[in-house]
Short mmCIF file of C-alpha atoms and ligand atoms in Angstrom, two decimals:
data_model
loop_
_atom_site.label_atom_id
_atom_site.label_comp_id
_atom_site.label_asym_id
_atom_site.label_seq_id
_atom_site.Cartn_x
_atom_site.Cartn_y
_atom_site.Cartn_z
CA MET H 557 -74.29 -22.27 -54.50
CA LYS H 558 -76.16 -20.71 -51.87
CA THR H 559 -79.81 -20.06 -52.85
CA VAL H 560 -80.94 -16.13 -53.07
CA ASP H 561 -84.03 -15.19 -51.99
CA LEU H 562 -85.22 -13.34 -55.07
CA GLN H 563 -88.18 -11.80 -53.71
CA SER H 564 -86.81 -10.65 -50.52
CA GLU H 565 -83.61 -9.59 -52.40
CA PHE H 566 -85.96 -7.18 -54.79
CA PRO H 567 -88.64 -5.30 -52.75
CA GLN H 568 -89.88 -3.71 -55.77
CA ASP H 569 -92.80 -1.44 -55.35
CA PRO H 570 -95.64 -3.54 -56.79
CA ASP H 571 -97.38 -0.71 -58.88
CA LEU H 572 -94.32 0.00 -60.97
CA CYS H 573 -93.33 -2.27 -64.25
CA TYR H 574 -89.68 -1.85 -64.05
CA LEU H 575 -87.98 -2.44 -67.31
CA ASN H 576 -85.25 0.26 -67.13
CA HIS H 577 -82.17 -1.68 -66.26
CA ALA H 578 -80.43 -0.30 -69.55
CA ALA H 579 -80.87 3.12 -68.03
CA VAL H 580 -80.39 3.05 -63.91
CA ALA H 581 -81.63 -0.23 -61.74
CA PRO H 582 -83.14 -0.28 -58.71
CA TRP H 583 -80.81 -1.38 -56.08
CA PRO H 584 -81.43 -5.06 -54.57
CA ARG H 585 -82.34 -5.15 -50.83
CA ARG H 586 -78.78 -5.88 -49.48
CA THR H 587 -77.15 -2.66 -51.40
CA ALA H 588 -79.46 -0.38 -49.59
CA GLU H 589 -78.92 -1.89 -46.37
CA ALA H 590 -75.36 -2.06 -47.06
CA VAL H 591 -75.53 1.91 -47.68
CA SER H 592 -77.41 2.52 -44.74
CA ARG H 593 -75.19 0.88 -42.49
CA PHE H 594 -72.42 2.85 -43.60
CA ALA H 595 -74.58 6.01 -43.58
CA GLN H 596 -75.10 5.07 -40.05
CA THR H 597 -71.62 4.40 -39.04
CA ASN H 598 -70.32 7.65 -40.64
CA ALA H 599 -72.61 9.21 -38.40
CA THR H 600 -71.72 7.40 -35.20
CA ARG H 601 -68.29 6.32 -35.65
CA GLY H 602 -67.07 8.64 -38.47
CA ALA H 603 -64.01 6.74 -40.28
CA THR H 604 -62.86 5.07 -37.19
CA ASP H 605 -63.53 1.74 -38.95
CA TYR H 606 -61.67 3.04 -41.95
CA GLU H 607 -59.36 -0.17 -42.00
CA ARG H 608 -62.59 -2.19 -42.43
CA TRP H 609 -63.74 0.06 -45.39
CA LEU H 610 -60.42 -0.36 -47.42
CA GLU H 611 -61.44 -4.54 -47.05
CA THR H 612 -64.73 -3.81 -48.93
CA GLU H 613 -62.84 -1.79 -51.33
CA GLN H 614 -60.46 -4.69 -51.92
CA SER H 615 -63.13 -7.05 -52.35
CA LEU H 616 -64.97 -4.81 -54.65
CA ARG H 617 -61.96 -5.22 -56.98
CA GLN H 618 -61.53 -8.83 -56.82
CA ARG H 619 -65.63 -9.18 -57.28
CA LEU H 620 -64.87 -6.82 -60.77
CA ALA H 621 -61.72 -8.91 -61.62
CA ARG H 622 -63.75 -12.01 -61.35
CA LEU H 623 -66.60 -10.61 -63.41
CA ILE H 624 -64.64 -9.95 -66.55
CA ASN H 625 -62.43 -12.80 -65.63
CA ALA H 626 -59.13 -10.39 -65.16
CA PRO H 627 -55.75 -11.90 -64.32
CA SER H 628 -55.26 -9.75 -61.40
CA THR H 629 -56.49 -7.05 -59.48
CA ARG H 630 -53.46 -4.84 -60.71
CA THR H 631 -55.33 -4.15 -63.70
CA ILE H 632 -58.40 -2.79 -62.50
CA ALA H 633 -59.03 1.09 -61.17
CA LEU H 634 -62.21 2.42 -59.85
CA GLN H 635 -63.20 5.47 -61.64
CA LYS H 636 -66.51 7.96 -61.36
CA ASN H 637 -68.18 6.71 -64.57
CA THR H 638 -67.75 5.04 -67.88
CA SER H 639 -67.29 8.75 -69.42
CA GLU H 640 -64.35 9.35 -67.09
CA GLY H 641 -62.38 6.06 -67.82
CA LEU H 642 -63.00 6.59 -71.83
CA SER H 643 -61.70 10.06 -71.45
CA ALA H 644 -58.40 8.50 -69.44
CA ILE H 645 -58.09 6.32 -72.55
CA ALA H 646 -58.26 8.93 -75.10
CA TRP H 647 -56.35 11.43 -73.89
CA GLY H 648 -54.12 8.88 -72.27
CA LEU H 649 -52.66 7.58 -75.70
CA ASP H 650 -49.81 8.86 -77.73
CA TRP H 651 -51.58 9.96 -81.18
CA ARG H 652 -50.43 11.11 -84.67
CA PRO H 653 -51.94 13.29 -86.96
CA GLY H 654 -53.62 11.08 -89.57
CA ASP H 655 -54.24 7.82 -86.84
CA LYS H 656 -57.76 6.83 -87.24
CA ILE H 657 -60.17 5.79 -84.63
CA VAL H 658 -63.11 3.30 -85.53
CA ILE H 659 -66.62 3.11 -83.50
CA THR H 660 -69.96 2.55 -84.85
CA ASP H 661 -73.03 4.58 -85.75
CA GLN H 662 -74.92 3.69 -82.45
CA GLU H 663 -72.72 4.71 -79.67
CA PHE H 664 -73.87 6.18 -76.73
CA PRO H 665 -72.58 9.67 -76.83
CA SER H 666 -69.78 9.12 -74.24
CA ASN H 667 -68.07 6.69 -76.61
CA ARG H 668 -68.18 9.02 -79.74
CA ILE H 669 -67.61 12.32 -77.87
CA VAL H 670 -64.46 11.37 -76.08
CA TRP H 671 -62.93 10.38 -79.18
CA GLU H 672 -64.07 13.12 -81.30
CA SER H 673 -62.64 15.55 -79.00
CA LEU H 674 -59.20 14.03 -80.33
CA GLN H 675 -60.01 15.55 -83.66
CA VAL H 676 -58.09 18.65 -82.47
CA LEU H 677 -54.69 16.75 -82.60
CA GLY H 678 -55.68 15.55 -86.48
CA VAL H 679 -57.31 12.22 -85.36
CA GLU H 680 -59.85 10.86 -87.55
CA VAL H 681 -63.10 9.16 -85.91
CA VAL H 682 -64.77 6.52 -88.85
CA GLU H 683 -68.49 5.25 -87.94
CA ALA H 684 -68.93 1.56 -89.02
CA GLY H 685 -72.92 1.26 -89.91
CA LEU H 686 -74.42 -1.52 -87.65
CA ASP H 687 -77.39 -1.75 -89.56
CA THR H 688 -76.26 -4.55 -92.03
CA PRO H 689 -76.66 -8.21 -91.84
CA ASP H 690 -73.01 -8.70 -90.48
CA PRO H 691 -72.24 -5.71 -88.25
CA GLU H 692 -68.94 -7.52 -86.80
CA GLN H 693 -67.62 -7.63 -90.68
CA THR H 694 -68.80 -4.48 -91.56
CA ILE H 695 -66.67 -2.94 -88.36
CA ILE H 696 -63.67 -5.07 -89.25
CA ASN H 697 -64.03 -4.05 -92.63
CA ALA H 698 -63.52 -0.29 -91.48
CA LEU H 699 -60.00 -1.17 -89.80
CA ASP H 700 -57.14 -0.23 -92.07
CA ARG H 701 -53.84 0.52 -91.73
CA GLU H 702 -54.37 4.12 -90.24
CA THR H 703 -56.69 2.32 -87.49
CA ARG H 704 -54.96 2.86 -84.04
CA LEU H 705 -57.96 1.92 -82.07
CA LEU H 706 -61.63 0.43 -82.35
CA SER H 707 -63.77 1.53 -79.43
CA VAL H 708 -67.39 -0.68 -79.39
CA SER H 709 -70.02 -1.09 -76.65
CA SER H 710 -70.60 -4.82 -76.09
CA VAL H 711 -74.41 -3.86 -76.34
CA GLN H 712 -75.52 -1.16 -77.92
CA TYR H 713 -77.78 1.04 -75.83
CA GLY H 714 -80.48 1.94 -78.08
CA THR H 715 -81.28 -1.60 -79.96
CA GLY H 716 -79.67 -4.08 -77.96
CA LEU H 717 -77.33 -5.25 -80.79
CA THR H 718 -74.81 -7.36 -79.03
CA LEU H 719 -71.52 -7.64 -80.52
CA ASP H 720 -69.27 -10.83 -80.88
CA LEU H 721 -66.27 -9.32 -78.98
CA VAL H 722 -64.22 -12.31 -79.60
CA ARG H 723 -64.29 -12.05 -82.96
CA LEU H 724 -63.66 -8.05 -83.34
CA GLY H 725 -60.78 -8.81 -80.62
CA GLN H 726 -59.26 -11.44 -82.80
CA ALA H 727 -59.35 -8.82 -85.89
CA CYS H 728 -57.77 -6.12 -83.55
CA ARG H 729 -55.12 -8.19 -82.69
CA ALA H 730 -54.20 -9.38 -86.05
CA ARG H 731 -53.50 -5.98 -86.98
CA GLY H 732 -51.91 -4.69 -84.19
CA ILE H 733 -55.09 -2.25 -83.28
CA LEU H 734 -55.91 -1.50 -79.88
CA PHE H 735 -59.76 -2.70 -78.61
CA CYS H 736 -61.51 -0.90 -75.98
CA VAL H 737 -64.84 -2.01 -74.77
CA ASP H 738 -67.40 0.07 -73.41
CA ALA H 739 -69.34 -2.94 -71.36
CA ILE H 740 -72.00 -1.20 -69.59
CA GLN H 741 -74.76 -2.59 -71.21
CA SER H 742 -73.59 -5.77 -70.39
CA LEU H 743 -71.50 -6.46 -67.41
CA GLY H 744 -73.59 -7.88 -64.54
CA ALA H 745 -76.21 -9.18 -67.13
CA LEU H 746 -74.15 -11.49 -69.77
CA PRO H 747 -70.65 -13.18 -69.11
CA PHE H 748 -67.81 -11.33 -70.23
CA ASP H 749 -64.29 -12.85 -70.68
CA VAL H 750 -61.63 -9.85 -70.84
CA THR H 751 -58.94 -12.60 -71.79
CA GLN H 752 -61.11 -14.19 -74.52
CA CYS H 753 -61.94 -11.40 -76.23
CA GLN H 754 -58.30 -9.84 -75.79
CA ALA H 755 -59.55 -6.23 -74.77
CA ASP H 756 -57.05 -3.84 -74.15
CA PHE H 757 -59.57 -1.46 -72.13
CA VAL H 758 -63.06 -2.12 -70.71
CA VAL H 759 -65.04 0.34 -68.74
CA ALA H 760 -68.20 0.03 -67.69
CA ASP H 761 -70.14 2.15 -64.42
CA GLY H 762 -72.01 -0.01 -62.29
CA HIS H 763 -75.51 1.52 -62.01
CA LYS H 764 -77.15 -0.40 -64.72
CA TRP H 765 -76.87 -4.20 -64.92
CA MET H 766 -74.37 -4.51 -62.24
CA LEU H 767 -77.25 -3.27 -59.84
CA GLY H 768 -75.11 -0.65 -57.87
CA PRO H 769 -75.50 3.16 -57.17
CA GLU H 770 -74.16 5.64 -59.79
CA GLY H 771 -70.81 6.52 -59.80
CA VAL H 772 -68.48 4.08 -59.08
CA ALA H 773 -66.82 2.46 -62.63
CA LEU H 774 -64.76 -0.89 -63.49
CA PHE H 775 -62.15 0.62 -65.52
CA TYR H 776 -59.55 -1.96 -66.74
CA VAL H 777 -56.52 -1.85 -68.47
CA ALA H 778 -54.48 -4.59 -69.81
CA GLU H 779 -51.32 -4.70 -68.05
CA PRO H 780 -49.16 -4.13 -70.88
CA HIS H 781 -50.53 -0.53 -70.91
CA LEU H 782 -50.74 0.34 -67.56
CA ASP H 783 -47.76 2.65 -67.80
CA ARG H 784 -48.48 3.59 -71.71
CA LEU H 785 -51.59 5.68 -70.84
CA ARG H 786 -50.12 9.38 -69.85
CA LEU H 787 -51.76 10.88 -66.78
CA HIS H 788 -53.97 13.83 -66.28
CA GLN H 789 -54.91 13.50 -62.84
CA TYR H 790 -52.43 13.18 -59.63
CA GLY H 791 -52.82 13.08 -55.99
CA TRP H 792 -52.01 11.35 -53.07
CA HIS H 793 -53.47 8.67 -53.84
CA MET H 794 -51.99 7.58 -56.73
CA VAL H 795 -48.35 7.32 -55.96
CA ARG H 796 -46.34 3.69 -54.41
CA GLU H 797 -45.75 5.83 -51.05
CA ARG H 798 -49.54 6.12 -50.41
CA GLY H 799 -50.09 6.95 -46.69
CA ASN H 800 -46.48 8.03 -46.16
CA TYR H 801 -47.77 11.87 -46.12
CA ASP H 802 -43.94 13.02 -44.94
CA VAL H 803 -41.55 11.72 -47.69
CA LYS H 804 -41.14 14.49 -50.71
CA THR H 805 -40.38 11.95 -53.05
CA TRP H 806 -42.93 9.98 -54.96
CA ASN H 807 -43.65 7.23 -57.66
CA ILE H 808 -46.46 6.55 -60.00
CA ALA H 809 -48.05 3.50 -58.69
CA ASN H 810 -47.13 0.31 -60.95
CA ASP H 811 -50.60 -1.00 -60.71
CA ALA H 812 -54.04 0.53 -61.85
CA ARG H 813 -54.14 2.37 -58.85
CA ARG H 814 -52.30 4.90 -60.65
CA PHE H 815 -55.51 6.11 -62.17
CA GLU H 816 -57.02 7.03 -58.91
CA CYS H 817 -55.70 10.62 -57.99
CA GLY H 818 -57.54 11.25 -54.47
CA SER H 819 -60.08 9.58 -52.10
CA PRO H 820 -62.48 6.64 -53.51
CA ASN H 821 -66.14 6.95 -53.44
CA MET H 822 -66.50 4.87 -50.33
CA LEU H 823 -70.20 5.27 -50.21
CA GLY H 824 -70.72 3.70 -53.70
CA ILE H 825 -67.86 1.52 -53.13
CA HIS H 826 -70.01 -0.19 -50.05
CA GLY H 827 -73.08 -0.19 -52.94
CA LEU H 828 -71.70 -1.90 -55.64
CA GLU H 829 -69.54 -4.29 -53.76
CA ALA H 830 -73.00 -5.61 -52.29
CA SER H 831 -74.87 -5.83 -55.30
CA LEU H 832 -72.00 -7.84 -56.76
CA ALA H 833 -72.13 -10.24 -54.12
CA LEU H 834 -75.72 -10.96 -55.03
CA LEU H 835 -74.97 -11.18 -58.59
CA GLU H 836 -71.82 -13.78 -57.75
CA GLU H 837 -74.13 -15.74 -55.27
CA VAL H 838 -76.77 -16.06 -58.32
CA GLY H 839 -73.70 -16.94 -60.70
CA THR H 840 -73.16 -15.18 -64.26
CA SER H 841 -74.63 -18.38 -66.19
CA ARG H 842 -77.94 -18.28 -64.03
CA ILE H 843 -78.23 -14.70 -64.58
CA ARG H 844 -77.89 -15.06 -68.21
CA THR H 845 -80.24 -17.72 -68.71
CA GLU H 846 -82.84 -16.12 -66.63
CA LEU H 847 -82.27 -13.01 -68.54
CA MET H 848 -82.87 -14.69 -72.01
CA THR H 849 -85.88 -16.49 -70.62
CA ARG H 850 -87.32 -12.74 -69.99
CA VAL H 851 -86.11 -11.48 -73.11
CA THR H 852 -87.74 -14.17 -75.20
CA ALA H 853 -90.94 -13.82 -73.16
CA LEU H 854 -91.12 -10.22 -73.77
CA GLU H 855 -90.48 -10.63 -77.44
CA GLU H 856 -93.03 -13.39 -78.27
CA ARG H 857 -95.59 -11.06 -76.07
CA LEU H 858 -94.78 -8.05 -78.39
CA ARG H 859 -94.59 -10.03 -81.53
CA GLN H 860 -98.52 -10.93 -80.56
CA HIS H 861 -99.58 -7.34 -80.05
CA PRO H 862 -100.94 -5.92 -83.41
CA GLN H 863 -99.46 -2.57 -83.12
CA VAL H 864 -95.86 -3.47 -82.23
CA GLU H 865 -93.34 -3.50 -84.67
CA LEU H 866 -89.84 -4.73 -83.17
CA ILE H 867 -86.47 -2.57 -83.85
CA THR H 868 -84.28 -5.25 -82.09
CA ALA H 869 -82.48 -7.70 -84.54
CA THR H 870 -84.34 -10.83 -82.61
CA GLU H 871 -82.75 -13.24 -85.22
CA ARG H 872 -79.16 -12.39 -84.14
CA SER H 873 -77.88 -15.54 -81.94
CA LEU H 874 -76.31 -13.04 -79.44
CA ARG H 875 -79.04 -11.14 -77.35
CA SER H 876 -78.72 -8.75 -74.73
CA GLY H 877 -81.20 -7.63 -72.08
CA ILE H 878 -82.61 -4.72 -74.27
CA ILE H 879 -85.60 -4.89 -76.71
CA THR H 880 -86.80 -1.87 -78.59
CA PHE H 881 -89.88 -1.55 -80.66
CA ARG H 882 -92.03 1.06 -81.85
CA HIS H 883 -95.86 1.53 -82.12
CA ARG H 884 -97.43 1.42 -85.49
CA SER H 885 -99.61 4.36 -85.35
CA LEU H 886 -98.69 6.32 -81.80
CA PRO H 887 -95.81 8.15 -82.13
CA THR H 888 -92.72 7.16 -79.66
CA PRO H 889 -93.22 10.37 -77.33
CA ALA H 890 -96.99 9.75 -76.78
CA LEU H 891 -96.38 5.83 -76.27
CA PHE H 892 -93.36 6.84 -73.76
CA LYS H 893 -95.73 9.15 -71.97
CA HIS H 894 -98.49 6.80 -71.69
CA LEU H 895 -96.34 4.10 -70.52
CA ARG H 896 -94.96 6.13 -67.84
CA ASP H 897 -98.42 7.37 -66.94
CA GLN H 898 -99.30 3.82 -66.42
CA GLN H 899 -96.22 2.94 -64.15
CA VAL H 900 -94.06 1.33 -66.73
CA VAL H 901 -90.52 2.32 -66.63
CA CYS H 902 -88.76 2.29 -69.93
CA ALA H 903 -87.02 4.71 -71.97
CA PRO H 904 -87.46 6.36 -75.60
CA ARG H 905 -84.30 4.97 -77.10
CA GLY H 906 -82.80 3.53 -80.31
CA GLY H 907 -86.03 4.99 -82.57
CA GLY H 908 -88.66 3.21 -80.41
CA ILE H 909 -89.34 2.17 -76.82
CA ARG H 910 -86.70 0.43 -74.91
CA PHE H 911 -87.90 -2.29 -72.46
CA SER H 912 -84.92 -3.66 -70.14
CA PRO H 913 -86.04 -6.34 -67.71
CA HIS H 914 -83.04 -8.26 -65.29
CA PHE H 915 -82.96 -11.85 -64.75
CA TYR H 916 -85.06 -11.29 -61.71
CA THR H 917 -87.99 -9.29 -63.37
CA PRO H 918 -91.40 -11.04 -62.51
CA LEU H 919 -93.06 -12.79 -65.85
CA ASP H 920 -96.15 -10.90 -64.74
CA VAL H 921 -94.42 -7.82 -65.30
CA LEU H 922 -93.88 -8.26 -68.74
CA ASP H 923 -97.57 -9.30 -69.16
CA ARG H 924 -98.77 -6.25 -67.35
CA ALA H 925 -96.28 -4.09 -69.51
CA VAL H 926 -97.26 -5.27 -72.99
CA GLU H 927 -101.19 -5.31 -72.17
CA LEU H 928 -100.47 -1.47 -71.32
CA ILE H 929 -99.50 -0.74 -75.14
CA PRO H 930 -102.34 0.56 -76.57
CA VAL H 931 -104.03 -1.78 -79.14
CA GLU H 932 -105.93 0.82 -80.97
CA ALA H 933 -104.39 4.03 -82.78
C1 LIG S 1751 -73.06 2.25 -73.86
C2 LIG S 1751 -73.08 3.51 -72.62
N1 LIG S 1751 -71.95 4.18 -72.29
C3 LIG S 1751 -71.93 4.96 -71.60
C4 LIG S 1751 -73.12 5.31 -70.85
C5 LIG S 1751 -73.04 6.22 -69.64
O1 LIG S 1751 -71.80 6.39 -69.06
P1 LIG S 1751 -71.41 6.94 -67.50
O2 LIG S 1751 -72.63 7.81 -67.19
O3 LIG S 1751 -70.77 5.95 -66.97
O4 LIG S 1751 -70.40 7.64 -68.06
C6 LIG S 1751 -74.41 4.78 -71.20
C7 LIG S 1751 -75.42 5.31 -70.34
O5 LIG S 1751 -76.64 4.88 -70.97
C8 LIG S 1751 -74.20 3.68 -72.26
O6 LIG S 1751 -75.63 3.11 -72.71
#
C-alpha cells in the first residue's frame, strides 16, 4: 500500500474547523490539481485528447464498481446526482395502483419526493418510523404483500443512523421486494458490498464522503434489472451504435450506459476519479477505522460538555461519520450562527447541529470545535 501524505492531500484553511462532509466535502489537493489540469488542457488543446479522457471515465467506472463490490462496470452508470438516479428508478419501474413503497420517516427529501411523485399512479408510500429500539425490524414489519420496493438511506442524513443493509436486503429478497439504497451518506466513508446486501439499485452523488465535485453520481442497477427500467431519456450516447453517426438504425445499449443519454460531465469525472484514487490508496478499512476514531473522540468530547445533549443513537454498534447534538439552552439556529461565526463549518440537521468529520480530520479540529460550543446559556 502506498503511503498517502494526508497533510499535503488536505491543504485546508487552518482557521476552519471543517465538520461538514455530510453536506459537501472539501476536495483533496490531487482532485483540485486534476480539475486544474483538465481546465488547462481544454484551454490549450480543446478536446484533442478525448481518447485519454475516455480512459479516465472508464477508470472512474472501475473504481466505483470496486467501491461497492459490483460484479462489473456493466452495472455502473454515471448520473448527475442522487435525485436523478432515484427518479430513473421510480419512473422506470412498472407500477400498478395499490402497489406500496416503503421508506423511512427520516429520509432526505430526494428519497421521499421521488416515490411520492408516483402517487398519481395510485402508488402508496409508507414511512417506517426509525425512532425505535430496532429500526431494521420496524422497517421489515412495514413490508407487506403489496410492497414492491423498499428504499432507504444507508446512513440517515440528519442523525447519522446507520442501517444494517444486509438484514434489510435479506428481508426484501425473501419477500420478492426490490431493494434500493441511497448510499450518499456512507460511500467513501464506510465499506459497502452490493453483493452482500443484495441491493437492486444503489445511488450516490460524489460530493460528500467520496470527496468529489458536485454533479457526478454513481448509479448501480443490478444486471437483471438493466432492461427492466423504462427509459425516459434518449440520445446518441446510450445506443449500441455510439460513435457511428451515419447509421439511422439504433439499439439501446445493453449495459448501464443506456441510462446516459448524452455527453458526460468530463470535468466532474476527472475530479471524482482523482478523489477515488486517493480513497483507494488509503483503503476502505483504514478509512473506516480512522473515521470511527474521530467520531468516538468527538462523542467523548461532546459528552463532557455540560450543555450538550446527543441526538445520534451512539449505543448502536453500526456507526457513521455523523454525530448530531443539541444545546440545552441555546436554540439550534443561534448555536449554528455562533459556530459559523467562529469558523466551525457544520449544518443544522436532524433537530440539532450535525458534525461530520472525515478520516483525515485532525483531532485538534475536533477539540477546537467542541471548545467553541458555549458553556453558558
Ligand atoms: C441521504 C441523501 N440523499 C440525497 C441527497 C442529495 O442528493 P443529490 O443532490 O445528489 O440529488 C442528500 C444530500 O444531502 C442526502 O443526504
